[in-house]
Coordinates of C-alpha atoms and ligand atoms in Angstrom, one line a residue:
M806 CA 0.8 25.8 76.4
D807 CA -0.5 25.1 73.2
K808 CA -0.7 21.7 72.1
R809 CA -0.1 20.9 68.3
I810 CA -1.1 17.7 65.7
L811 CA 1.1 14.8 65.9
L812 CA 1.3 12.0 63.3
S813 CA -0.5 10.1 65.9
H814 CA -3.5 12.3 65.7
G815 CA -3.7 10.6 62.5
A816 CA -2.9 6.9 62.8
G817 CA -6.3 5.6 64.2
G818 CA -5.4 4.9 67.5
Q819 CA -5.4 6.5 70.8
L820 CA -4.6 9.7 69.8
T821 CA -7.1 10.1 67.0
R822 CA -9.9 9.0 69.5
Q823 CA -9.2 11.6 71.3
L824 CA -9.3 14.5 68.5
V825 CA -12.7 13.0 67.7
D826 CA -14.0 13.2 70.9
D827 CA -12.5 16.6 72.2
I828 CA -12.7 18.6 69.1
F829 CA -15.0 17.3 66.0
V830 CA -17.5 15.9 68.2
K831 CA -17.8 17.9 70.5
Y832 CA -18.7 20.6 67.2
F833 CA -20.7 18.0 65.0
N834 CA -22.5 15.9 67.6
N835 CA -25.9 14.2 66.4
E836 CA -27.6 11.0 66.6
A837 CA -25.9 9.3 63.1
L838 CA -22.7 10.7 64.4
K839 CA -23.1 9.6 67.4
P840 CA -21.6 5.6 66.7
L841 CA -18.5 6.8 64.9
S842 CA -18.8 3.5 62.9
D843 CA -17.7 3.1 59.5
A844 CA -19.9 4.7 57.8
A845 CA -23.2 6.8 59.5
V846 CA -27.0 5.1 59.0
I847 CA -29.5 7.6 57.9
E848 CA -33.0 7.1 57.1
L849 CA -34.9 8.7 54.7
P850 CA -38.9 7.9 54.0
G851 CA -38.7 4.5 52.3
S852 CA -35.2 3.7 52.8
R853 CA -31.8 3.6 55.0
L854 CA -28.4 5.0 53.8
A855 CA -25.1 4.0 54.8
F856 CA -23.0 7.1 54.3
T857 CA -18.9 7.6 54.8
T858 CA -15.9 9.7 53.3
D859 CA -12.3 8.9 53.7
S860 CA -9.0 11.0 52.4
F861 CA -6.2 8.8 51.1
V862 CA -2.9 10.3 51.6
V863 CA -0.6 6.9 50.9
R864 CA 3.2 7.1 50.2
P865 CA 4.4 5.9 48.2
L866 CA 0.9 6.4 45.4
F867 CA 2.1 3.1 43.9
F868 CA 2.5 -0.4 46.4
P869 CA 2.7 -4.1 45.4
G870 CA -0.9 -4.6 44.9
G871 CA -2.3 -1.5 44.7
D872 CA -2.2 2.3 44.9
I873 CA -3.7 5.3 45.6
G874 CA -6.4 5.1 43.6
K875 CA -7.4 1.9 43.8
L876 CA -6.9 2.3 47.8
A877 CA -9.4 5.3 47.5
V878 CA -12.4 3.3 46.4
C879 CA -11.4 0.0 48.8
G880 CA -11.6 2.7 51.4
T881 CA -15.1 3.7 50.9
V882 CA -16.7 0.9 49.3
N883 CA -15.5 -1.3 52.8
D884 CA -16.9 1.1 54.9
L885 CA -20.0 1.1 53.7
A886 CA -20.5 -3.1 53.0
V887 CA -18.8 -3.5 56.8
S888 CA -22.2 -1.6 57.6
G889 CA -24.3 -3.6 55.7
A890 CA -24.8 -1.5 53.2
R891 CA -24.8 -2.4 49.2
P892 CA -21.9 0.7 47.5
L893 CA -23.8 2.5 44.9
F894 CA -22.1 5.9 44.7
L895 CA -18.5 7.8 45.2
T896 CA -17.2 11.0 44.9
A897 CA -13.9 11.6 44.3
S898 CA -12.0 14.7 45.1
F899 CA -8.3 15.4 44.1
I900 CA -6.0 17.5 45.7
I901 CA -3.2 17.6 43.5
E902 CA 1.0 19.0 44.0
E903 CA 1.8 21.6 40.9
G904 CA 4.4 19.9 39.0
L905 CA 3.2 16.4 38.9
S906 CA 3.4 14.5 35.8
L907 CA 0.2 13.9 33.7
S908 CA 1.0 10.2 33.3
V909 CA 1.2 9.3 37.2
L910 CA -2.9 11.3 37.6
D911 CA -3.6 8.8 34.3
K912 CA -2.6 6.1 35.8
V913 CA -3.5 6.7 39.2
A914 CA -7.7 7.8 38.0
R915 CA -7.3 5.0 35.8
S916 CA -6.9 2.4 38.7
L917 CA -9.0 4.0 40.9
G918 CA -12.3 3.9 37.5
E919 CA -11.2 -0.2 36.9
T920 CA -11.3 -0.7 40.6
C921 CA -14.8 1.2 40.8
R922 CA -15.5 -1.3 38.2
T923 CA -14.9 -3.8 40.4
A924 CA -16.5 -3.3 42.8
G925 CA -19.5 -2.1 40.8
V926 CA -19.7 1.6 42.0
R927 CA -19.8 5.1 40.0
V928 CA -18.1 7.9 40.5
V929 CA -20.7 10.7 40.4
A930 CA -19.2 13.5 41.3
G931 CA -15.7 15.4 42.3
D932 CA -13.8 18.2 43.0
T933 CA -9.9 19.2 41.8
K934 CA -8.0 21.2 43.6
V935 CA -4.4 22.1 43.3
V936 CA -1.8 23.6 45.7
E937 CA 1.5 25.2 45.0
K938 CA 4.7 22.5 44.5
G939 CA 6.3 22.2 48.4
H940 CA 2.4 22.5 49.6
G941 CA 1.3 19.4 49.4
D942 CA 3.0 15.7 48.5
L943 CA 1.7 14.8 45.0
I944 CA -2.1 13.7 45.2
F945 CA -4.0 13.3 48.0
I946 CA -7.8 12.2 47.4
N947 CA -10.8 11.8 49.1
T948 CA -13.6 9.8 48.7
A949 CA -17.7 9.8 50.1
G950 CA -19.5 7.2 49.4
I951 CA -23.5 6.4 49.7
G952 CA -25.2 2.9 49.8
V953 CA -28.5 1.3 50.9
I954 CA -28.7 -0.5 53.7
P955 CA -31.3 -4.5 53.0
E956 CA -34.9 -3.4 54.7
G957 CA -35.0 -5.8 58.0
L958 CA -30.9 -5.7 58.5
D959 CA -29.5 -4.6 61.5
L960 CA -26.1 -4.7 62.6
G961 CA -24.3 -3.0 65.5
Q962 CA -22.1 -3.6 68.4
H963 CA -25.4 -3.8 70.4
S964 CA -26.3 -7.1 69.1
I965 CA -22.6 -8.7 70.6
A966 CA -23.5 -11.1 72.6
P967 CA -21.3 -13.2 75.0
G968 CA -21.1 -16.6 73.4
D969 CA -20.7 -14.8 69.8
V970 CA -17.6 -16.2 67.6
V971 CA -15.2 -13.8 66.0
I972 CA -14.4 -14.5 62.6
V973 CA -11.3 -12.9 60.2
N974 CA -11.4 -13.2 56.4
G975 CA -7.4 -13.9 55.6
P976 CA -3.8 -12.9 57.3
M977 CA -3.2 -9.3 58.8
G978 CA -0.9 -7.1 58.3
N979 CA 0.0 -7.3 54.4
H980 CA -0.9 -3.9 53.4
G981 CA 1.0 -1.9 56.4
L982 CA 4.3 -4.1 55.3
A983 CA 3.5 -3.7 52.0
V984 CA 3.8 0.3 51.6
L985 CA 6.4 0.8 54.8
L986 CA 9.1 -2.1 52.1
E987 CA 8.1 -0.4 49.0
R988 CA 9.2 3.3 50.7
G989 CA 13.1 1.3 50.5
N990 CA 14.8 2.8 53.0
L991 CA 14.8 -0.4 55.3
G992 CA 16.5 -2.4 52.6
L993 CA 14.4 -5.7 53.2
D994 CA 12.4 -7.1 50.4
S995 CA 9.7 -10.0 51.8
G996 CA 8.2 -9.9 48.3
V997 CA 4.6 -9.2 50.1
I998 CA 1.6 -7.3 48.3
S999 CA -1.1 -5.7 49.4
D1000 CA -4.0 -7.2 50.6
C1001 CA -6.0 -4.1 49.0
A1002 CA -9.6 -5.4 47.7
P1003 CA -12.8 -3.9 47.5
L1004 CA -14.6 -6.7 50.2
N1005 CA -18.3 -5.4 49.0
G1006 CA -19.1 -9.0 47.3
L1007 CA -17.3 -11.2 49.9
I1008 CA -20.2 -9.6 52.5
E1009 CA -23.2 -9.2 50.3
Q1010 CA -22.7 -12.9 49.7
I1011 CA -22.3 -13.7 53.8
L1012 CA -24.9 -11.3 54.5
G1013 CA -27.4 -13.0 52.1
K1014 CA -26.9 -16.2 54.2
A1015 CA -26.2 -15.6 57.9
P1016 CA -28.6 -14.0 59.4
G1017 CA -27.0 -14.5 62.5
V1018 CA -23.6 -11.9 61.3
K1019 CA -24.3 -9.5 64.3
M1020 CA -21.0 -7.2 63.4
M1021 CA -18.6 -6.4 60.6
R1022 CA -15.5 -3.7 60.6
D1023 CA -12.8 -3.4 58.4
L1024 CA -9.5 -3.6 59.6
T1025 CA -7.1 -0.8 58.5
R1026 CA -5.6 2.1 60.4
G1027 CA -4.5 0.3 64.0
G1028 CA -5.4 -2.9 62.8
L1029 CA -7.4 -6.0 64.0
A1030 CA -5.8 -5.0 68.1
T1031 CA -7.9 -1.3 67.9
A1032 CA -10.9 -2.4 66.3
V1033 CA -11.8 -4.9 68.6
K1034 CA -10.9 -3.2 71.4
E1035 CA -13.1 -0.5 69.8
I1036 CA -15.5 -3.1 69.7
A1037 CA -15.5 -4.0 73.0
L1038 CA -15.8 -1.1 74.8
G1039 CA -18.4 -0.4 72.8
A1040 CA -20.4 -3.5 73.3
G1041 CA -19.5 -3.9 77.0
V1042 CA -18.0 -7.1 76.8
D1043 CA -14.6 -8.7 76.8
I1044 CA -13.1 -10.1 74.2
W1045 CA -10.8 -13.4 74.2
L1046 CA -8.7 -13.8 70.8
E1047 CA -6.3 -17.2 70.0
E1048 CA -3.0 -15.9 69.0
P1049 CA -2.4 -19.2 67.5
S1050 CA -5.4 -18.7 65.3
I1051 CA -4.6 -15.3 63.7
P1052 CA -3.7 -16.1 60.3
V1053 CA -0.3 -13.9 59.2
D1054 CA 1.6 -15.2 56.5
D1055 CA 5.1 -16.3 57.3
Q1056 CA 7.1 -13.8 55.4
V1057 CA 4.8 -11.2 56.8
R1058 CA 5.6 -12.3 60.5
G1059 CA 9.5 -12.6 59.7
A1060 CA 9.6 -9.1 58.3
L1061 CA 7.7 -7.7 60.6
E1062 CA 9.5 -9.6 63.5
I1063 CA 12.7 -7.7 62.0
L1064 CA 11.2 -4.6 62.2
G1065 CA 9.8 -4.9 65.6
L1066 CA 6.2 -4.4 64.5
D1067 CA 3.2 -6.4 65.8
P1068 CA 0.8 -7.9 63.4
L1069 CA -2.3 -7.0 65.1
Y1070 CA -1.8 -3.7 65.0
M1071 CA -1.0 -3.5 61.4
A1072 CA -3.3 -1.8 58.4
N1073 CA -4.9 -4.2 56.1
E1074 CA -7.1 -2.8 53.1
G1075 CA -8.8 -5.7 52.6
K1076 CA -9.6 -7.6 55.8
F1077 CA -12.6 -7.6 58.1
V1078 CA -13.9 -9.2 61.2
I1079 CA -17.1 -10.5 61.6
F1080 CA -19.6 -11.3 64.8
A1081 CA -21.4 -14.2 64.7
A1082 CA -23.4 -16.0 66.9
P1083 CA -22.1 -19.4 67.3
E1084 CA -24.5 -21.5 65.1
D1085 CA -24.2 -19.4 62.2
A1086 CA -20.4 -19.2 62.1
P1087 CA -20.0 -22.7 60.4
E1088 CA -21.8 -21.1 57.3
V1089 CA -20.1 -18.1 57.3
M1090 CA -16.6 -20.2 57.3
R1091 CA -18.0 -21.8 54.5
I1092 CA -19.0 -18.3 52.5
L1093 CA -15.4 -17.1 53.0
A1094 CA -13.6 -20.4 52.3
S1095 CA -15.6 -20.5 48.8
D1096 CA -13.7 -16.8 47.7
P1097 CA -10.4 -16.2 47.4
L1098 CA -10.8 -12.9 49.4
G1099 CA -11.7 -14.9 52.6
E1100 CA -9.9 -18.5 51.7
K1101 CA -7.1 -18.0 54.3
A1102 CA -10.5 -17.2 57.1
A1103 CA -10.3 -18.4 60.8
I1104 CA -12.3 -18.4 63.6
I1105 CA -10.0 -16.0 66.1
G1106 CA -11.5 -15.8 69.4
Q1107 CA -15.3 -15.6 71.1
V1108 CA -17.7 -12.9 73.1
A1109 CA -17.4 -12.7 77.0
P1110 CA -19.2 -11.0 79.6
G1111 CA -17.0 -7.9 80.8
K1112 CA -17.0 -5.0 80.4
G1113 CA -14.3 -3.7 77.2
S1114 CA -11.2 -5.8 77.9
V1115 CA -9.6 -7.5 74.8
L1116 CA -7.2 -10.3 76.0
L1117 CA -5.2 -12.6 74.1
K1118 CA -3.9 -16.0 74.8
T1119 CA -0.6 -15.8 73.7
M1120 CA 1.6 -18.7 71.4
L1121 CA 3.0 -19.3 74.4
G1122 CA 0.2 -20.0 76.7
G1123 CA -0.2 -17.0 78.3
T1124 CA -2.6 -13.8 78.7
K1125 CA -1.9 -10.1 77.2
I1126 CA -4.4 -7.2 77.4
L1127 CA -4.3 -5.5 74.2
D1128 CA -5.3 -2.1 73.9
L1129 CA -6.2 0.9 71.2
L1130 CA -2.6 1.4 69.1
A1131 CA -0.5 4.0 70.6
G1132 CA 1.8 6.1 68.6
D1133 CA 2.3 5.7 64.8
P1134 CA 4.7 3.4 63.9
L1135 CA 3.7 4.2 60.2
P1136 CA 2.6 7.3 59.2
R1137 CA 0.7 7.2 55.5
I1138 CA -0.1 3.6 55.5
C1139 CA -3.5 4.4 53.5
Ligands
LIG2088 MG1 -13.6 1.2 58.5

């Protein structure tokens, strides 16, 4: 039977991983691509660069706390930042549907430009394509980004060791829920705002002062659980998470419970996980607490010897095994 693409192939969970492994890696594989991390690390004479790309198809285009233009900068800047790079230059490609109002395009582009200024990056190349009405959905944006990795910095799952501490910079699930509720067909209004934000300033501060940071990853599609599971598998360790320590805003928890969604699998756009040596954790927490983007940070778990399991000590005192996201609860969230 000829298998076909499902929405879940784009959810950043099990099926996305299968698609990447079975088709893309099969034909593209090389040393820089192989780690399948947030950004590729490229060695050039005299410098090490991080290079990444991301496409944005969020629906609706505007939501509380952000829009597709802001998202297109944050997603790419954050992938570079968690790779340890200082983001510098972006490209921006627009695929626009015939009939889109120019004022909508202007608003999206203005937001994209403002977010670039906040993040300290510049759009240095771009592309515009228009497709016939009905053959796209208003606007899709692709951004690619490049940044420089400071000399001597070596982040990655190879550095993670038992005893390392797991930290997140704030509450889970706000972005996914904010976009979902903005679609307006659920009859729920929680007042939740997307956490969409460029994290490079905060991350640069942390890397400057905490040499014991081993690895970071932004917690977008698939959420915290999927990211941590991928890291556990890649590093060949077990990771224990403490559910009561994982920050989730009350109104987010309440709304997700009604919808039957798990905050640990929800997309964020301004959240990242840090793996740090235990002796550096207090310094990382101090820096996070002093920044609005990290003021609700928490230590949520620890690395243990093992073979790639993620174990959640639940609120009720039980233990639950966390796997990669299965299915796609929320298509087109970013
Ligand atoms: Mg990422």
